[in-house]
Coordinates of C-alpha atoms in Angstrom, one line a residue:
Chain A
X1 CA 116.3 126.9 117.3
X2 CA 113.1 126.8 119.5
X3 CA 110.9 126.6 115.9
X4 CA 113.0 124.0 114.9
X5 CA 112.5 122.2 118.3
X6 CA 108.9 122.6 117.7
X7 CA 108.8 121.4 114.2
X8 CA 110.4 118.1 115.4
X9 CA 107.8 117.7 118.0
X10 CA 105.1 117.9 115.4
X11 CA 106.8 116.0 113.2
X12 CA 107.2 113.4 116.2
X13 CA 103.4 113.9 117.0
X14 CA 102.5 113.4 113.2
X15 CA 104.1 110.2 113.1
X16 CA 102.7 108.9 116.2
X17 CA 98.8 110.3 115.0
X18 CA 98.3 110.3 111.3
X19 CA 101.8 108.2 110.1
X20 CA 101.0 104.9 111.4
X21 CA 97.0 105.4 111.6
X22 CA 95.9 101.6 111.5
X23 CA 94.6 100.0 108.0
X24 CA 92.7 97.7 110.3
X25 CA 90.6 100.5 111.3
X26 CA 89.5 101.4 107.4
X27 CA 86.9 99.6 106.6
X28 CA 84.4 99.5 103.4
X29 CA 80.4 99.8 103.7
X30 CA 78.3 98.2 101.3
X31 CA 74.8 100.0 101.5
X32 CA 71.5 101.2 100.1
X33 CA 69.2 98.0 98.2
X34 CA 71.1 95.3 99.6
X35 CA 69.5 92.3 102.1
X36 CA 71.9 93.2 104.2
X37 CA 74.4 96.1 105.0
X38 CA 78.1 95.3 105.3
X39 CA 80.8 97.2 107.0
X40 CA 84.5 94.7 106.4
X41 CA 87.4 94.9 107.4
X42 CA 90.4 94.1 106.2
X43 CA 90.9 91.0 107.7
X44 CA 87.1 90.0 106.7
X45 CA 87.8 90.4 103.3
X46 CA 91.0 88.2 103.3
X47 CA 88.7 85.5 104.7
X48 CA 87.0 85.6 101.9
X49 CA 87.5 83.5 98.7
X50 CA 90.7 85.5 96.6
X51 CA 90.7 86.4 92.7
X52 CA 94.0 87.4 91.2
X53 CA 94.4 89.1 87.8
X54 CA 96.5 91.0 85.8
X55 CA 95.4 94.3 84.2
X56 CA 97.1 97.5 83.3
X57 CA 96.9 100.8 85.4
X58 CA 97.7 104.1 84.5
X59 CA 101.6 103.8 84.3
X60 CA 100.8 101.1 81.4
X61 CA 102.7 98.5 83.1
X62 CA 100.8 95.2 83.5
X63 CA 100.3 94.6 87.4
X64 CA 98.7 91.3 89.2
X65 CA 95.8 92.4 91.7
X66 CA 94.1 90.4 94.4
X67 CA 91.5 90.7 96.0
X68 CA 87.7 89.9 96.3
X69 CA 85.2 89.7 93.2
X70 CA 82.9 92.8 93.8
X71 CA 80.0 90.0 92.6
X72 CA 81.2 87.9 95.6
X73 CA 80.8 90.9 98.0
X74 CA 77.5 91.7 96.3
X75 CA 76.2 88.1 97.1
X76 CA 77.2 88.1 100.6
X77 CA 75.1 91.7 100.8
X78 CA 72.2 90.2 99.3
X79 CA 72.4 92.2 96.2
X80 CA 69.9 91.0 93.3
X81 CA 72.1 89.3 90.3
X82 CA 72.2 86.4 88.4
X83 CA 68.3 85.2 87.8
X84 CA 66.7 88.0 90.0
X85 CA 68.6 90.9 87.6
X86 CA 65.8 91.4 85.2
X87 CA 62.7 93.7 85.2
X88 CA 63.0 97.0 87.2
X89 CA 66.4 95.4 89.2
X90 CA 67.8 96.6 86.1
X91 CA 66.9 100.0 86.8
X92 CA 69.5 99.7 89.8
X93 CA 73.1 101.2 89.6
X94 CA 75.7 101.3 92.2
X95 CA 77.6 104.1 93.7
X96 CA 81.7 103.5 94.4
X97 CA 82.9 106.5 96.4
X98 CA 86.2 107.2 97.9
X99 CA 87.8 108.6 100.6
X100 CA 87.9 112.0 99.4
X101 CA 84.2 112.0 97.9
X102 CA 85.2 111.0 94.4
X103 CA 82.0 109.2 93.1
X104 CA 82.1 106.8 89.7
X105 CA 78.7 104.7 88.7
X106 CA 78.9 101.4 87.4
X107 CA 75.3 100.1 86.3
X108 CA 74.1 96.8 88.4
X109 CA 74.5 95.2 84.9
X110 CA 77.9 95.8 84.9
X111 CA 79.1 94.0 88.1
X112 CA 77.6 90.9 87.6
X113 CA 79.8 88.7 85.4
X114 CA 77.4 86.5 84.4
X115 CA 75.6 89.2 82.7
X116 CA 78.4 91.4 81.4
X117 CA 80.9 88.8 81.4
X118 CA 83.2 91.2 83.3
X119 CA 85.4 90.7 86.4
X120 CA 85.2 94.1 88.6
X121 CA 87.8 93.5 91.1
X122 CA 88.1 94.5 94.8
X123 CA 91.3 94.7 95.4
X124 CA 93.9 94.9 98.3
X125 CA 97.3 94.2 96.8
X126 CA 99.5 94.6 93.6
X127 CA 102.2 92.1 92.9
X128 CA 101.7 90.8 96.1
X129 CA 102.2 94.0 98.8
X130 CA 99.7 95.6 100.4
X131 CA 98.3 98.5 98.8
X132 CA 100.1 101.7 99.2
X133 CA 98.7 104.6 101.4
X134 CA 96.7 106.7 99.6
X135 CA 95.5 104.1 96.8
X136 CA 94.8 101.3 99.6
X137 CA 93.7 99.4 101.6
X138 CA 91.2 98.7 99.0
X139 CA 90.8 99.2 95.4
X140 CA 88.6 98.8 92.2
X141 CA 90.3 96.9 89.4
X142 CA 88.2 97.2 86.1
X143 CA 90.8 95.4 83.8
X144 CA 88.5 95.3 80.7
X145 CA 88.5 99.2 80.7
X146 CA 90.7 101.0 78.7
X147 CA 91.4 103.8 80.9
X148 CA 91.6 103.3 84.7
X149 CA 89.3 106.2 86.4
X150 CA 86.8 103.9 87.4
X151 CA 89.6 102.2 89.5
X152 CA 88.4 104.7 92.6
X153 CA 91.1 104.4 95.0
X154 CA 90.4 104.3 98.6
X155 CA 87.4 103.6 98.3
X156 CA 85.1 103.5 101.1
X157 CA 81.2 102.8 100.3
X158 CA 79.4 100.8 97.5
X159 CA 76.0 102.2 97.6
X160 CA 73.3 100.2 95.3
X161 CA 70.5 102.1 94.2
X162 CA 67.4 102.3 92.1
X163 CA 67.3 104.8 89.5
X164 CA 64.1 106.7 90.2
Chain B
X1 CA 26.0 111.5 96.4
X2 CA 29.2 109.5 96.9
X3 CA 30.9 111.2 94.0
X4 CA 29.5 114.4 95.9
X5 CA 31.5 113.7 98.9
X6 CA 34.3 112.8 97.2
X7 CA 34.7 116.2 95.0
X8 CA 33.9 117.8 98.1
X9 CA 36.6 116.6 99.6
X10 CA 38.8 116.8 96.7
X11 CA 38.1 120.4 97.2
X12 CA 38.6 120.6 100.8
X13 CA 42.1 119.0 100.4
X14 CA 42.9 121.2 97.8
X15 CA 42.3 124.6 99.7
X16 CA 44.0 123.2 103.0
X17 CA 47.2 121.9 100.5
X18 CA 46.8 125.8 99.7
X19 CA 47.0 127.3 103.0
X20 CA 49.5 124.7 103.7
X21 CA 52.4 125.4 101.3
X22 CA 51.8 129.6 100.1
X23 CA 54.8 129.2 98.0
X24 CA 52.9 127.9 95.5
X25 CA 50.9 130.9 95.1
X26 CA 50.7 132.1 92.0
X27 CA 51.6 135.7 92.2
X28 CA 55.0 134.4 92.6
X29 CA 57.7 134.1 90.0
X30 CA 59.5 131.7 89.4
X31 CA 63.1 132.9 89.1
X32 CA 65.1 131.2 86.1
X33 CA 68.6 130.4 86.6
X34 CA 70.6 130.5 84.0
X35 CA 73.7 128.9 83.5
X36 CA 75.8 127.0 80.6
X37 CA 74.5 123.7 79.7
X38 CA 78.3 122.0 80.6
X39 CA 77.9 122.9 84.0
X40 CA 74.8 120.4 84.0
X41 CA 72.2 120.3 86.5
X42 CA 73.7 118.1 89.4
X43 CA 72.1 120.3 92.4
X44 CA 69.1 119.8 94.3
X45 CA 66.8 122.7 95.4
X46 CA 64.8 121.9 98.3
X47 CA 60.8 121.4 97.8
X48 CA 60.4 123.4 100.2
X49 CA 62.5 126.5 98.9
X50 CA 62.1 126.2 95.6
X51 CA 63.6 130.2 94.1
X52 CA 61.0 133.0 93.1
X53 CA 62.1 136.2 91.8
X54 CA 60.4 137.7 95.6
X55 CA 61.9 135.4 97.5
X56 CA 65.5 136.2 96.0
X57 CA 64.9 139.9 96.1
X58 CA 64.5 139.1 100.1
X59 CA 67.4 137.3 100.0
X60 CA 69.2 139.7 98.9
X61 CA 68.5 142.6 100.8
X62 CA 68.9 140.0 103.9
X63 CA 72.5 139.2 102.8
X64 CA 73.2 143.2 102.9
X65 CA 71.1 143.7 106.6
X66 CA 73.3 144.3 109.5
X67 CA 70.3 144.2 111.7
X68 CA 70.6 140.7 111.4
X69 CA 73.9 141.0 113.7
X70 CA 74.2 141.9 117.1
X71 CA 75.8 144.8 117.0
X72 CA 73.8 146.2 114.1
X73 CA 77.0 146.5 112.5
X74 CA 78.1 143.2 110.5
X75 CA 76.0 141.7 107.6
X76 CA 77.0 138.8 105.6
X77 CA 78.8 141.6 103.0
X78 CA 81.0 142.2 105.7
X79 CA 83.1 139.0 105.3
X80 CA 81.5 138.1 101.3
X81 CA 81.6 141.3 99.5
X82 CA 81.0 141.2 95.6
X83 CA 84.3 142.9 94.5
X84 CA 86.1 140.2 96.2
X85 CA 83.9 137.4 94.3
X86 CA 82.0 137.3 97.8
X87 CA 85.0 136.6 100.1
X88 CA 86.9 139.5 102.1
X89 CA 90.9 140.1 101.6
X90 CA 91.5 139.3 105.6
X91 CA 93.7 136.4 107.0
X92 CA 91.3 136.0 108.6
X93 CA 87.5 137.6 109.1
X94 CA 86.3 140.0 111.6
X95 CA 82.8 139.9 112.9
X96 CA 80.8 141.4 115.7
X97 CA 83.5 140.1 118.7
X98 CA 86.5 141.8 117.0
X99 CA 88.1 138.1 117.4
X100 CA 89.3 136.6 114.3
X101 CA 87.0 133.8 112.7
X102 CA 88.7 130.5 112.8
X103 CA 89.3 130.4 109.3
X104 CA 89.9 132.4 105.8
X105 CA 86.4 133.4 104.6
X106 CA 85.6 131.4 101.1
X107 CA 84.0 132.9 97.7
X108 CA 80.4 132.3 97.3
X109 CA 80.0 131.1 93.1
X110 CA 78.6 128.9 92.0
X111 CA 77.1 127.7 95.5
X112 CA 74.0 125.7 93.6
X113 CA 76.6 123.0 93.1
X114 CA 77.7 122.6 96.2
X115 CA 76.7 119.8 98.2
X116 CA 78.7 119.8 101.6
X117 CA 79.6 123.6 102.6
X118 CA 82.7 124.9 104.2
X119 CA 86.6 124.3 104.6
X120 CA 85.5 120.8 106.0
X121 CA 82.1 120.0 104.4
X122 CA 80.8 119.7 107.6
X123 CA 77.1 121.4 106.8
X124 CA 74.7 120.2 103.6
X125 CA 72.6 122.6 102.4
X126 CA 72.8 126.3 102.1
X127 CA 69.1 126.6 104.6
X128 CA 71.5 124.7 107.0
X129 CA 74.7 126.7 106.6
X130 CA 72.9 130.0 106.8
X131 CA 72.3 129.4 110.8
X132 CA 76.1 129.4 111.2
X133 CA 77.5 132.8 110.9
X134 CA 73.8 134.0 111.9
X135 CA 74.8 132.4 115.2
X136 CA 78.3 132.6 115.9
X137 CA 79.5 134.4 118.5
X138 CA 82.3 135.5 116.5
X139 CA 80.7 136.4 113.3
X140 CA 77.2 137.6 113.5
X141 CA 76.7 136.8 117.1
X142 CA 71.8 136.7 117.5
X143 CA 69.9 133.9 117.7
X144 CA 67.2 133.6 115.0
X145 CA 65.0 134.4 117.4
X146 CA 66.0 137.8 118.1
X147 CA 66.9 138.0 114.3
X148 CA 63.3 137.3 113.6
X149 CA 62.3 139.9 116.0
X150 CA 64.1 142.7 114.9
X151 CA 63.0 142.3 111.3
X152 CA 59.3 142.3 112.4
X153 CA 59.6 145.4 114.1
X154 CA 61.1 147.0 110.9
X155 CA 58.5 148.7 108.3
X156 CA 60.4 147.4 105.5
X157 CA 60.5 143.5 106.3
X158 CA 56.8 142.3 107.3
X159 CA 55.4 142.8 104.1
X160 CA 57.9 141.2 102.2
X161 CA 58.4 138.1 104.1
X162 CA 54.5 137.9 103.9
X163 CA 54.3 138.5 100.4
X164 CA 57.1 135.2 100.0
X165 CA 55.9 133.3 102.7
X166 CA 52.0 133.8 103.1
X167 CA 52.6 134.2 106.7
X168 CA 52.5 137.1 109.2
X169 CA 54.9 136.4 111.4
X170 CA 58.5 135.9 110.2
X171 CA 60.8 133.1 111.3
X172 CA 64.2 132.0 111.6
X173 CA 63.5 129.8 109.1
X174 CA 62.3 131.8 106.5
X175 CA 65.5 134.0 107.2
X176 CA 68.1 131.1 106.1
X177 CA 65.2 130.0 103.4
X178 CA 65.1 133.7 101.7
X179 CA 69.1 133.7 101.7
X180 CA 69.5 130.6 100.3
X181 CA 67.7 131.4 97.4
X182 CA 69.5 134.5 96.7
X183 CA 73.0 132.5 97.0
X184 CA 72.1 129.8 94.5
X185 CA 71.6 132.8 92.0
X186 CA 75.4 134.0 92.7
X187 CA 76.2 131.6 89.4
X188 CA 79.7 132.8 88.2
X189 CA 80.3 131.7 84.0
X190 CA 81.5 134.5 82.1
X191 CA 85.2 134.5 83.2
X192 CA 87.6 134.7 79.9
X193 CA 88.3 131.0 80.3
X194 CA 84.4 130.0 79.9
X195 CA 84.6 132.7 76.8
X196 CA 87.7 130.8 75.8
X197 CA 85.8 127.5 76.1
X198 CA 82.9 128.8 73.8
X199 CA 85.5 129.9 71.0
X200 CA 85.1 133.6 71.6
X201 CA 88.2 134.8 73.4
X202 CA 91.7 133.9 72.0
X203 CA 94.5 132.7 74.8
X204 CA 98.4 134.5 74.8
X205 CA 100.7 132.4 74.4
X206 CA 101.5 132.9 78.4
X207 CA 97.9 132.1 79.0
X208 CA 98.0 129.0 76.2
X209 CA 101.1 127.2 78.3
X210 CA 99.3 128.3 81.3
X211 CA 96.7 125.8 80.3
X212 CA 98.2 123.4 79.0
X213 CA 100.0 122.9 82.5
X214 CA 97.0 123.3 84.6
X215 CA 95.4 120.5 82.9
X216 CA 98.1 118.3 82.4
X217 CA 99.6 116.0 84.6
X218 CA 103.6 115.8 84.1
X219 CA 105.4 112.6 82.6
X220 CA 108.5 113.4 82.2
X221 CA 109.8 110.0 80.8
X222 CA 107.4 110.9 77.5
X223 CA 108.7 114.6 77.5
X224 CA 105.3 116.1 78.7
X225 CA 105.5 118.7 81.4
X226 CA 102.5 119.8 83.5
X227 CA 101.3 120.6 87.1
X228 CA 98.5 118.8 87.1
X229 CA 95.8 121.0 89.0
X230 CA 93.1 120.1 87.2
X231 CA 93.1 116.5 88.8
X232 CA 91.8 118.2 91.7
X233 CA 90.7 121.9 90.3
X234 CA 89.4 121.0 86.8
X235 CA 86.1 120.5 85.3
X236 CA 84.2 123.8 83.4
X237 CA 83.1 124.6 86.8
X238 CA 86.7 124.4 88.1
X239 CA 85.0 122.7 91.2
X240 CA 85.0 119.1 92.2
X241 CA 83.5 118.5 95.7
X242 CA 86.7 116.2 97.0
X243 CA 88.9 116.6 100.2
X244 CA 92.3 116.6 100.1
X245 CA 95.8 116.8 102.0
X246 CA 97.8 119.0 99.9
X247 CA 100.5 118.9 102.3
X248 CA 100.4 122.5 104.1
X249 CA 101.4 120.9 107.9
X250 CA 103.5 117.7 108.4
X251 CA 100.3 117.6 110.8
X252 CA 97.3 119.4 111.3
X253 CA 97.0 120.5 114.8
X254 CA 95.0 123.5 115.4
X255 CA 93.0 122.8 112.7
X256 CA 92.5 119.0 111.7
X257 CA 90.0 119.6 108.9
X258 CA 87.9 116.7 107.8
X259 CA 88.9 114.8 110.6
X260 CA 87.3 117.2 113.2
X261 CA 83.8 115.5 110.8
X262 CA 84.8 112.0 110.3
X263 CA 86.8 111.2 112.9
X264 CA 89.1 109.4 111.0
X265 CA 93.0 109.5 111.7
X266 CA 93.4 109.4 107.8
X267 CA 91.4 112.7 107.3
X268 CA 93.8 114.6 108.9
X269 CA 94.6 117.9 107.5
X270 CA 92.3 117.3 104.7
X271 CA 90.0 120.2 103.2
X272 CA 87.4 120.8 100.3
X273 CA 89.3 122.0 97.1
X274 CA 88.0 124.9 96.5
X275 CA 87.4 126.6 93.7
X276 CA 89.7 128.5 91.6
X277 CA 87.3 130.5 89.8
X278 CA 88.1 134.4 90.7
X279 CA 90.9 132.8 92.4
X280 CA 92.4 136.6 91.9
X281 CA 89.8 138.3 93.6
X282 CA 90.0 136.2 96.9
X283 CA 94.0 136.4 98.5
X284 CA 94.9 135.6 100.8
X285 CA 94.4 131.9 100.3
X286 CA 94.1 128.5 101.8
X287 CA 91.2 127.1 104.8
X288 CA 93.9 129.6 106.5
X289 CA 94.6 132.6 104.3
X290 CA 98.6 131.8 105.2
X291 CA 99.5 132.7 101.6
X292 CA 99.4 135.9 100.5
X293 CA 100.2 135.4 96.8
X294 CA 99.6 133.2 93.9
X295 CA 103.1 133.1 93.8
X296 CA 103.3 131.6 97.1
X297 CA 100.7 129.5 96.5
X298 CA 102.6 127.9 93.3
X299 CA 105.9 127.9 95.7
X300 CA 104.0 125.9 97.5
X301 CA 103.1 123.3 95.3
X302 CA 106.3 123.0 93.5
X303 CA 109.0 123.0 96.1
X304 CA 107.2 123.6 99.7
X305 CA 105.0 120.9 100.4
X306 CA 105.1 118.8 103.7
X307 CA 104.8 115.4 103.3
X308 CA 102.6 113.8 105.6
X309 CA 101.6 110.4 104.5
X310 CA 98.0 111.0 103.6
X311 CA 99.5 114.0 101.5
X312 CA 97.1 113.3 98.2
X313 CA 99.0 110.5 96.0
X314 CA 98.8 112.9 93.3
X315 CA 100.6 116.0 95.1
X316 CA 103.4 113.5 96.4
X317 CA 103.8 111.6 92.9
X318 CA 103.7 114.7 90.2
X319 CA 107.4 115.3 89.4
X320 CA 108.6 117.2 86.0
X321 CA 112.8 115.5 86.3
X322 CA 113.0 111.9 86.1
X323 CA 113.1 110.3 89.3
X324 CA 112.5 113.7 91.1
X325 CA 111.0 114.7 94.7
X326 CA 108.9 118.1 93.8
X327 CA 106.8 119.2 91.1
X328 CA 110.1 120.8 89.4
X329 CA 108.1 123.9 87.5
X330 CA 110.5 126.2 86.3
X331 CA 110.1 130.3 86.9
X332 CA 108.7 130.7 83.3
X333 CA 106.2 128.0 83.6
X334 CA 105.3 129.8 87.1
X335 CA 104.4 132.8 85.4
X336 CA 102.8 130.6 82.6
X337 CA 100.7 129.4 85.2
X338 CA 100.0 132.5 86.5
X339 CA 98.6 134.0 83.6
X340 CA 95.8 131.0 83.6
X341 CA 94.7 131.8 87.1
X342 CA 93.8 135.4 86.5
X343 CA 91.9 134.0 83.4
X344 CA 90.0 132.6 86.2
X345 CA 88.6 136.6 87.1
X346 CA 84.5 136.7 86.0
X347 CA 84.4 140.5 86.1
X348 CA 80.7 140.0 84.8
X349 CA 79.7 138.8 88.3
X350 CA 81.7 140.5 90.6
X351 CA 79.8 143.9 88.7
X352 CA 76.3 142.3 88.5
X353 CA 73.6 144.8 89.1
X354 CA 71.5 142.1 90.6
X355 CA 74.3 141.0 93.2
X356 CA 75.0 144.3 94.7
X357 CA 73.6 146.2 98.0
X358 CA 69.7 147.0 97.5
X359 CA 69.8 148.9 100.2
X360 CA 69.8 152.7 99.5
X361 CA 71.4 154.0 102.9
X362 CA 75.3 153.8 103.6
X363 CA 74.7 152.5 106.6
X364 CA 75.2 148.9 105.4
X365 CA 78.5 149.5 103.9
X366 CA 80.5 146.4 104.5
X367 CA 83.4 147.9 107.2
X368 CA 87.2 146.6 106.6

């Protein structure tokens, strides 16, 4: 009886600590060659100008995203694309790591659509909610990609690099 | 006269770079680690430390020292010895205090790979890591300093550290530096799974749908059963350097994990997977050895979990029925999965000539 007590507690405690831990407080860090490091929030990147699109994740159903253009994001960092992406800028890939360390690498190339003709998505919902806990807040949509593990889930930095 | 003075100084550089960095002296070896090409070369060796055949033999007998403990008594064997794939068979360890460590002591394979060391990842580098149990008043309970001092005093120790370091004093520093190198050579890749892998060792049928489950993730509305493991414990190395809640506490109180690092609410209760290589060897198990068993372990997974809500989307989604709650694994497949895991045993490096104690004396034996 007394453990059960106790398991309640911390079940009590757990919700109060890690159940309702604010989505406000996760942000995403853009960092390394940019003019100008970014830590956003949630609510900065729903200030910013929205992209839907529809793509198909892992479960083969066609879902609709939204969320930010990760060539917006890159422009507001002061990332080199469009007419300064040539020479050794080319040489420059970018980092996308979540919350639990997984790390993909997407080529500087890649992200800019009007070189690769590619939309790489940022996103924060799916058919219109909220990204779930442990996918959201935020979210890489590559729809063009036939299978989804570049779509890093909670992710938490964007680091731009030069290869060396 | 001008290109006098500058080949002058050319040379004048060049002897003081010399005295400067004595691990580039020649009558070193460099020590060659060998390893299979699909385990790739994503490590970095520090400049500074780079491994000679000396400087791992130091290592070595370092790892085995005692004196490097206050009481004379503990040595890094004590809680990592080699028939246990460098990990004791404790709860959790004992060191000089007699007070338990906080936590279940971990393997030490395949360390070269490793970027962020311990339960929580909270120390990069093994030079960095080293000064942990050193110092801990639970574990090996000296300073450096007096570390340092002890081994100068010795007959055995000055020459050697000289002969790695070109210097006659030895330091704290060159301590951590010397077992370093000797950890990076602990490379573990001759299990029956990487002989598998090469096409030279033939699975059971146990061990075959032992696989085929660890790999695979279940989908039960296609008919395919799995348990999915290797979304978190796969690759050739059997390693991926990610932290996860795999739902042991509804919350992590005593022991918050990564959050105790980031700070973050949403860390809570997460660790580093660890690896499952020798995963046989190393019971009991978990950042706090509270399973006993393999078979606990896999009760675990399949029926026991907690559900806290940063439990890892994979854990909390993987179901084998249609519409069901837990991982749904019958007792067969249990046993399947079993047989996988002690394909995991690499008795090539837990018998390794090179990993064993140097030291000729008994008086080193690791204590239980």
């Amino acid at each position: 009886m007394k453990i059960l007590r106790l398991k309640h507690i911390c079940f009590l405690i757990g919700c109060v600590l890690v159940g309702n831990f604010s989505v406000a407080a996760q942000t995403l860090s853009i960092i390394g060659e940019v003019k100008t490091p970014l830590t956003l929030s949630i609510n900065d990147l729903k200030a910013m100008p929205q992209t839907q699109l529809k793509a198909k994740d892992r479960d083969g159903k066609e879902h609709e995203y939204g969320g930010v253009r990760l060539v917006d994001l890159f422009q507001k960092a002061g990332v080199t694309l469009g007419g300064e992406l040539r020479g050794e800028n080319l040489t420059k890939y970018v980092i996308a790591r979540a919350a639990d360390g997984y790390e993909v690498l997407f080529s500087l190339a890649e992200i800019d659509e009007e070189f690769s003709g590619c939309t790489i998505l940022l996103a924060h919902t799916v058919d219109g909610q909220a990204l779930p806990q442990g996918i959201g807040p935020f979210r890489l949509v590559v729809p063009d990609e036939r299978r989804p593990a570049r779509w890093i889930r909670e992710i938490k930095t964007i680091e731009i690099r030069f290869a060396k | 006269m001008k290109l006098l003075t500058s080949i002058l100084s050319l040379f004048l550089l060049a002897g003081f770079l010399a005295l400067k960095s004595p691990r580039h002296d020649a009558r070193l070896h460099p020590y060659k680690l060998e390893y299979p090409s699909s385990f790739g070369s994503r490590f970095v060796i520090p400049e500074n430390n780079s491994l000679t055949e000396e400087g791992v033999t130091l290592g070595r007998m370092l790892f085995y020292e005692p004196l490097l403990s206050k009481t004379n008594t503990i040595s890094c064997s004590s809680c990592h010895q080699q028939s246990l794939a460098f990990s004791d068979n404790r709860r959790l360890s004992i060191g000089v205090s007699g007070k338990p460590t906080r936590r279940n002591s971990m393997s030490l394979a395949n360390l070269l790979w490793v970027k962020n060391l311990f339960w929580d990842g909270r120390v990069s580098g093994l030079e960095a890591q080293a000064a942990f149990p050193l110092i801990h008043p639970d574990e090996m309970g000296q300073s450096l300093e007096i570390s340092a001092k002890k081994l100068s005093k010795t007959r055995l120790y000055p020459p050697l550290f000289k002969e790695v370091f070109g210097t006659a004093t030895i330091t704290g520093e060159q301590i951590t530096q010397a077992l370093s190198q000797f950890e990076r050579t602990l490379i573990s890749a001759d299990s029956p799974y990487d002989r598998y892998l090469e096409g030279k060792y033939q699975l059971s049928a146990t061990e075959k749908r032992g696989l085929e489950l660890f790999m695979r993730g279940p989908a039960p509305e296609r008919g395919v059963r799995g348990a999915n493991c290797a979304h978190c414990h796969g690759g050739v190395k059997l390693f991926q350097e990610v932290f996860h809640n795999n739902g042991l506490d509804s919350i992590a109180v005593q022991d918050k994990g990564r959050q105790e690092i980031t700070g973050e609410a949403s860390d809570n209760g997460r660790f580093r997977v660890p690896t499952l290589r020798n995963i046989a060897l190393t019971a009991p198990y978990m950042h706090d050895g509270r399973f006993a068993t393999l078979e606990e372990v896999l009760d675990h997974y399949n029926q026991n979990m907690f559900h806290p809500s940063n439990l890892s989307h994979e854990l909390r989604t993987a179901t084998n029925t249609e519409g069901g709650k837990t991982l749904g694994l019958t007792a067969v497949e249990k046993k399947d999965l079993i047989a996988f895991l002690h394909l995991l045993t690499d008795s090539t490096f837990i018998t390794n000539p090179a990993f064993a104690n140097p030291h000729p004396n008994t008086k080193t034996k690791p204590i239980r």
